[in-house]
mmCIF file of C-alpha atoms in Angstrom:
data_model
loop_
_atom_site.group_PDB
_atom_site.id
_atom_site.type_symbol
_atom_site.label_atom_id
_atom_site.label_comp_id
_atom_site.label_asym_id
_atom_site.label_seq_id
_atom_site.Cartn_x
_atom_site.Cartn_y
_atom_site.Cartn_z
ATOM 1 C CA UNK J 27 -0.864 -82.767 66.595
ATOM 2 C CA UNK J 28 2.498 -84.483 67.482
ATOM 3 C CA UNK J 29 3.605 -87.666 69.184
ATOM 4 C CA UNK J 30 3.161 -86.168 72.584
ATOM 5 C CA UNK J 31 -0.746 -86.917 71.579
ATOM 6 C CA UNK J 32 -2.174 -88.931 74.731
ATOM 7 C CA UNK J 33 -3.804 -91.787 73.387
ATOM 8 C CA UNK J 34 -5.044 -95.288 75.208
ATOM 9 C CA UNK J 35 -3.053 -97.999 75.952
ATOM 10 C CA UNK J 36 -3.525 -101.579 74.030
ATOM 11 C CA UNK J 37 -5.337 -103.118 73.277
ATOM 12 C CA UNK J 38 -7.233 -100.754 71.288
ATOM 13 C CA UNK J 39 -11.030 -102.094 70.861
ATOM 14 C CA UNK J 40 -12.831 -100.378 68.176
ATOM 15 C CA UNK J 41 -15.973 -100.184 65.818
ATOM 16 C CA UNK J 42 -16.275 -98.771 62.164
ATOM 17 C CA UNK J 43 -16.834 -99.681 58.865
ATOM 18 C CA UNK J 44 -14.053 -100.869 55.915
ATOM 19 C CA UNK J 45 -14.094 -100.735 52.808
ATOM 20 C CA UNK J 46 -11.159 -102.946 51.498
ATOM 21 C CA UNK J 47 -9.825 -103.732 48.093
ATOM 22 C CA UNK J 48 -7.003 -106.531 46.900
ATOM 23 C CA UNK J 49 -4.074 -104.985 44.373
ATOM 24 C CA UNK J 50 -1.455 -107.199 43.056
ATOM 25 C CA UNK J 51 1.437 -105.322 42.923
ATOM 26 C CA UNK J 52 5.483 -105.753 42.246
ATOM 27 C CA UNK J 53 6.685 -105.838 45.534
ATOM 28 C CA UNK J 54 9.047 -102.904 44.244
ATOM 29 C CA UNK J 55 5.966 -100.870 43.311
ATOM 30 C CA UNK J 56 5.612 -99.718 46.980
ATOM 31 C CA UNK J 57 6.245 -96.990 48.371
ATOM 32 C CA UNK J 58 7.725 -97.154 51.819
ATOM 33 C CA UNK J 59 8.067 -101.090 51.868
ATOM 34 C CA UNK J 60 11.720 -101.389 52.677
ATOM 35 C CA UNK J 61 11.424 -98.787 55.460
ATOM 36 C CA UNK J 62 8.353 -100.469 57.461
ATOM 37 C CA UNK J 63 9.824 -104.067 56.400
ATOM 38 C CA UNK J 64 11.020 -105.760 59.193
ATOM 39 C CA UNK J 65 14.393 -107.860 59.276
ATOM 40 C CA UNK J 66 13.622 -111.706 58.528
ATOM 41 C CA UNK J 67 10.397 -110.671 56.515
ATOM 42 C CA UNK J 68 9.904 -111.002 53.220
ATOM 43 C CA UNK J 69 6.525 -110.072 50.941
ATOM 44 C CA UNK J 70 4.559 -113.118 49.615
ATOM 45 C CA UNK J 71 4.610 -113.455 45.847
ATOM 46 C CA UNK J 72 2.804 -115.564 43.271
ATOM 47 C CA UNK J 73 4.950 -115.154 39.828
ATOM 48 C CA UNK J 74 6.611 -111.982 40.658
ATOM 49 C CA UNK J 75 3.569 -109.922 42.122
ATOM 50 C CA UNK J 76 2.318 -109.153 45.330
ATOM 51 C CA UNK J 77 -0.975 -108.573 47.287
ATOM 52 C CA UNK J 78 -1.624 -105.369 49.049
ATOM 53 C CA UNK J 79 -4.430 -104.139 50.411
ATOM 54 C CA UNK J 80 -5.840 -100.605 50.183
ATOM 55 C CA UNK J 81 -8.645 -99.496 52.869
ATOM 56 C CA UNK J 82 -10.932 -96.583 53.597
ATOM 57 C CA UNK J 83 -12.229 -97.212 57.312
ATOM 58 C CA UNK J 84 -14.428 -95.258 59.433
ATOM 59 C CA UNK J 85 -14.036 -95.721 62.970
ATOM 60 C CA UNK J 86 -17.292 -94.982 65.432
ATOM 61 C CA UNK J 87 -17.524 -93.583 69.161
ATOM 62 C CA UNK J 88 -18.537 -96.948 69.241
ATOM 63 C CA UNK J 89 -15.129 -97.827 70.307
ATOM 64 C CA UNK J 90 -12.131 -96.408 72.348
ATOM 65 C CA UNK J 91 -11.545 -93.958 69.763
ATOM 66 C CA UNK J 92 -13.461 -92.478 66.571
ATOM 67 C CA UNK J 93 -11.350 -91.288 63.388
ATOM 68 C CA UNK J 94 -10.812 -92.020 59.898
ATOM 69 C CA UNK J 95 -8.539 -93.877 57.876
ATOM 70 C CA UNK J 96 -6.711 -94.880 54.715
ATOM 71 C CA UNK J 97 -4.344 -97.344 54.798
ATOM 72 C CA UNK J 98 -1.482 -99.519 52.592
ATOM 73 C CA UNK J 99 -1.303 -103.081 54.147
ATOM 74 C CA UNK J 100 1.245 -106.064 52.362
ATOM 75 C CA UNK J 101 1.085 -109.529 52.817
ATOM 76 C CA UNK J 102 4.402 -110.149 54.103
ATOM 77 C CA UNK J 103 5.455 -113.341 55.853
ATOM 78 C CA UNK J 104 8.569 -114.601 58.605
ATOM 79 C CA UNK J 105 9.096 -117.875 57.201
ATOM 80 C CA UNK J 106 5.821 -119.454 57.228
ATOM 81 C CA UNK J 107 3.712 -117.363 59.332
ATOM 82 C CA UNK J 108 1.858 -114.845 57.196
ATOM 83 C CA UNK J 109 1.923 -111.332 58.434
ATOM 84 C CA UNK J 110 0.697 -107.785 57.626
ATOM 85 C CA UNK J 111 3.158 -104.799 57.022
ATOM 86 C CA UNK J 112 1.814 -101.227 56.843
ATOM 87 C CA UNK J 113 3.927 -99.361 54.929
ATOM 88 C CA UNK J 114 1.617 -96.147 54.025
ATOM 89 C CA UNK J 115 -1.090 -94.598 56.471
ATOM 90 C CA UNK J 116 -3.017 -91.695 57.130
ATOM 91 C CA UNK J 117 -5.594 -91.054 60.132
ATOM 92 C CA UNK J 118 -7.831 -87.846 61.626
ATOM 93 C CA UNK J 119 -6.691 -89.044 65.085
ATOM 94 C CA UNK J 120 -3.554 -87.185 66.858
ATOM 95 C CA UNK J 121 -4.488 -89.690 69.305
ATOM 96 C CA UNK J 122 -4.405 -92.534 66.748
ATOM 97 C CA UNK J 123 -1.103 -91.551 65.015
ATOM 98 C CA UNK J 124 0.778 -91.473 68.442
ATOM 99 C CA UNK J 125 -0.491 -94.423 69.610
ATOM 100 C CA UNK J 126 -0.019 -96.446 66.456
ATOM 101 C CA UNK J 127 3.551 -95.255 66.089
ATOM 102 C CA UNK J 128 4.477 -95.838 70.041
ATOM 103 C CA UNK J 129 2.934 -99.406 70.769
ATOM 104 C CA UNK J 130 2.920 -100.874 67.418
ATOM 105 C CA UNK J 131 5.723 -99.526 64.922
ATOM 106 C CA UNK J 132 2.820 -98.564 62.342
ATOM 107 C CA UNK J 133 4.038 -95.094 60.312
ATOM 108 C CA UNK J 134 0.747 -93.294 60.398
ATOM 109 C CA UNK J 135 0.439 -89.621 59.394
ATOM 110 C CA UNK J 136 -2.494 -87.148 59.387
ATOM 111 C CA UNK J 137 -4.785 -86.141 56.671
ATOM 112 C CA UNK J 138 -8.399 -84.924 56.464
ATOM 113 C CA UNK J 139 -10.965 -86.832 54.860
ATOM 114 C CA UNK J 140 -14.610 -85.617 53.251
ATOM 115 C CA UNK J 141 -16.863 -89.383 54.192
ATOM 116 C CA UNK J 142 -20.270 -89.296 52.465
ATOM 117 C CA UNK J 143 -22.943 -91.982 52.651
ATOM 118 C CA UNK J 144 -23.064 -95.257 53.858
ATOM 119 C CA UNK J 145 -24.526 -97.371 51.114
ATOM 120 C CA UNK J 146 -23.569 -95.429 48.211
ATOM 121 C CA UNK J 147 -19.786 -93.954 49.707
ATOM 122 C CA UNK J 148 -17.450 -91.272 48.577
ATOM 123 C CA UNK J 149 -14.745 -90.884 50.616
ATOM 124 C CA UNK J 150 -11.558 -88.290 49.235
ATOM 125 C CA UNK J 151 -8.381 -88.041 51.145
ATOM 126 C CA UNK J 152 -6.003 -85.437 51.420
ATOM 127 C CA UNK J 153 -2.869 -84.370 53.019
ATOM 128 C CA UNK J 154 -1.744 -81.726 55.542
ATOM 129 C CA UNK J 155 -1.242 -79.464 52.941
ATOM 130 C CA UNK J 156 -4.028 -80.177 50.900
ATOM 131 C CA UNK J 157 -3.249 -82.274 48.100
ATOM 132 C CA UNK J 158 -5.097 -85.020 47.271
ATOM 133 C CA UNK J 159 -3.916 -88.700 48.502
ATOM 134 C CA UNK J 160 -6.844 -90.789 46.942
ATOM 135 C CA UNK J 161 -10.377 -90.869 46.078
ATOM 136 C CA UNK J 162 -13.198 -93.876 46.859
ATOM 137 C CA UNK J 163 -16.540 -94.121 44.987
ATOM 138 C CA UNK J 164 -18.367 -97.196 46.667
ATOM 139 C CA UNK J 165 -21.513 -99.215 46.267
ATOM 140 C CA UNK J 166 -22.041 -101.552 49.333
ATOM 141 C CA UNK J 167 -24.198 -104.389 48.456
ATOM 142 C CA UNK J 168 -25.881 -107.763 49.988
ATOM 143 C CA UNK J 169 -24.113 -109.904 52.471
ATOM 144 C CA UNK J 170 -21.110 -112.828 50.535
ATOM 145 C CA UNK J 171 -21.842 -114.555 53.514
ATOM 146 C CA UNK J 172 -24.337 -115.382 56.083
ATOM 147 C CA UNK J 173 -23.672 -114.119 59.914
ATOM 148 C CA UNK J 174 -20.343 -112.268 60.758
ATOM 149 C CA UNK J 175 -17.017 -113.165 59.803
ATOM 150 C CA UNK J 176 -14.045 -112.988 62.237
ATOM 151 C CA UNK J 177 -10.549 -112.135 60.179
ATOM 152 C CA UNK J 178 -7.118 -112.670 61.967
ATOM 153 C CA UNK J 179 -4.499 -109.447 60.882
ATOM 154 C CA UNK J 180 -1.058 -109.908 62.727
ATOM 155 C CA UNK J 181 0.922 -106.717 61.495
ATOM 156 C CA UNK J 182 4.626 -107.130 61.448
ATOM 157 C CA UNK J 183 6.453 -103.307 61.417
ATOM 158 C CA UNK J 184 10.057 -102.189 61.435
ATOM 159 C CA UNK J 185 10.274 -99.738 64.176
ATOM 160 C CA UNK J 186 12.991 -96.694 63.239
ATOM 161 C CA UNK J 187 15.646 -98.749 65.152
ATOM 162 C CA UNK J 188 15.735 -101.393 63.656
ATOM 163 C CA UNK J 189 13.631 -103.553 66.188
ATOM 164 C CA UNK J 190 10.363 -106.138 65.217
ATOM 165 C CA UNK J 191 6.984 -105.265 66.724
ATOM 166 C CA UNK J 192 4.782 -107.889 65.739
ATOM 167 C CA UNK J 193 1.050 -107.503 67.150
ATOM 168 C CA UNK J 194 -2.032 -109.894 67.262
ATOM 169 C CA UNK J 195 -5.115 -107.973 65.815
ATOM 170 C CA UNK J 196 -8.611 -109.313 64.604
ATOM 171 C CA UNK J 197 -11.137 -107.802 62.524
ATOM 172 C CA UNK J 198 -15.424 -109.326 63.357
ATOM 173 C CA UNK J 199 -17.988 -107.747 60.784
ATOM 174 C CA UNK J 200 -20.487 -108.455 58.319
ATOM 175 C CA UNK J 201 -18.571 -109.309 54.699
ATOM 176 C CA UNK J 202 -20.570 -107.580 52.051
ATOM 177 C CA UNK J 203 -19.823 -106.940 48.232
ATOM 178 C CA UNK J 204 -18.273 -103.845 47.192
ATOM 179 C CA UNK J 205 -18.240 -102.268 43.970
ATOM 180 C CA UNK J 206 -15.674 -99.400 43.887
ATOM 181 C CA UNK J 207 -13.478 -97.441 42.048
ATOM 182 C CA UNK J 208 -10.133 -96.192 43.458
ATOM 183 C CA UNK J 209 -8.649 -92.910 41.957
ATOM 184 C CA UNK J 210 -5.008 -92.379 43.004
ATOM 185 C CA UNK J 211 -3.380 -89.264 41.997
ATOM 186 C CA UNK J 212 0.045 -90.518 39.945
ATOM 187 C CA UNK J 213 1.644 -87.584 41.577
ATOM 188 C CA UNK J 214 0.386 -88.346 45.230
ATOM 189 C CA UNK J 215 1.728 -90.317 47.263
ATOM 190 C CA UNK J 216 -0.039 -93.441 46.096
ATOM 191 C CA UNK J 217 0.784 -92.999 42.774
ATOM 192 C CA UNK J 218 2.850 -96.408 42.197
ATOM 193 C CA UNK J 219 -0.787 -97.891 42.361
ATOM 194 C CA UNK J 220 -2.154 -95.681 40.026
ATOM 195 C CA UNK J 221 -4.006 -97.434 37.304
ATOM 196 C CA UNK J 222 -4.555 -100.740 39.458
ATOM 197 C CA UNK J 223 -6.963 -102.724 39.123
ATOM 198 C CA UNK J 224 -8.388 -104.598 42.366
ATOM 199 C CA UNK J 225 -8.782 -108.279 41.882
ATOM 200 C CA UNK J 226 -11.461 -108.140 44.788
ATOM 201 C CA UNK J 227 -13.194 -106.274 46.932
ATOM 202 C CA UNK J 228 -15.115 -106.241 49.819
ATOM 203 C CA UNK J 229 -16.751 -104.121 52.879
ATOM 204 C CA UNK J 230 -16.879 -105.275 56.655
ATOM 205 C CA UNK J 231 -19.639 -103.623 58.375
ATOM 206 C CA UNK J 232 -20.637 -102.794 62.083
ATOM 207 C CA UNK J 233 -17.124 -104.270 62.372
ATOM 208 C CA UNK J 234 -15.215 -105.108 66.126
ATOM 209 C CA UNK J 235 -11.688 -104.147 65.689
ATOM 210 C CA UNK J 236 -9.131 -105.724 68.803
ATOM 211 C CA UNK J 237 -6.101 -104.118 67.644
ATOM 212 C CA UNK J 238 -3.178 -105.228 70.050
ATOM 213 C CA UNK J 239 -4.244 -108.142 72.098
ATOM 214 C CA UNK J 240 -0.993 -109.236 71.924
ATOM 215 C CA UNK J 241 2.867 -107.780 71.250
ATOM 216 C CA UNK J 242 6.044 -109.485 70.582
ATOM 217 C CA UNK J 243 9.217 -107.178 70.181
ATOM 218 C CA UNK J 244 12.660 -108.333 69.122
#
């Protein structure tokens, strides 16, 4: 359960389900931004705040590899191009974690997670020792849109030299509406967005994930 974990090379193709909420945040509000930041990046800000994203996802055996996974996610941009850091993550996967940190700079850790449902979800999350990282209690409802929706996410990550890994990912599901409620222990490790509100919300289902189709490094 280390980085010796052998895990497939990019680009990763995968399948799963996400359930995905919008948080607008004080940049300074975030744990582990200025560590996963890279140089020349800055977060994107309307009046002060910023946008994060918070996800529950539930990769199949669908796809080159099946886990779960909670993830942090700011929009960040390099001048004008809009990016994606990842400063917080947590994933089943040995597999996953080695191979995010190797080929992509993303920080991922392990955790367990209890996944229940489909249409009506609770998800909880929790550490290697136990304690609890967040809670999801979801209601996925009718379609926002008709056929499937194809989402561009280049991540931009700080490696732990120093160096840029940017990568090319896109996300192809069905966008459905998603009532939810987020509980974030204050004490966990997602506690600076405890008591957030989301200002939207939404799940991509039967989803095709092409994580690393393409990777700059600088």
């Amino acid at each position: 359960m280390h980085d010796e974990a052998a895990y497939p090379p990019g680009p990763w193709r995968l399948r799963g389900d996400l359930l995905v909420s919008v948080l607008r945040v004080p940049p300074h509000r975030v744990a582990g931004l200025d560590a996963a930041l890279p140089a020349g990046h800055r977060p994107l800000t309307v009046r002060g705040h910023g946008f994060v994203g918070i996800a529950m996802v539930r990769y199949t055996p669908a796809g080159m590899l099946a886990y779960d996974e909670l993830l942090v996610a700011v929009l960040t941009a390099e001048g004008r191009v809009p990016r994606v850091t990842i400063p917080q993550i947590w994933v089943t996967s040995p597999a996953s974690r080695a191979g995010g940190r190797a080929l992509w700079g993303i920080p991922k850790d392990l955790a367990s997670f209890g996944w229940e449902g489909r249409s009506r979800v609770r998800v909880e999350a929790r550490d290697d020792e136990g304690a609890g990282i967040a809670r999801l209690t979801a209601r996925v409802g009718p379609r926002l849109v008709p056929g499937r929706v194809a989402v561009p996410l280049p991540t931009a990550q700080r490696r732990p030299d120093a160096s840029t890994v940017r990568a090319h990912n896109t996300v192809t599901g069905t966008l459905r509406r998603l009532a939810v409620r987020w509980d974030l222990p204050p004490e966990g490790p997602l506690g600076h967005l405890h008591g957030l509100r989301p200002i939207a919300s939404a799940a991509v289902v039967d989803a095709s994930i092409v994580f690393g189709r393409r990777v700059e490094e600088s």
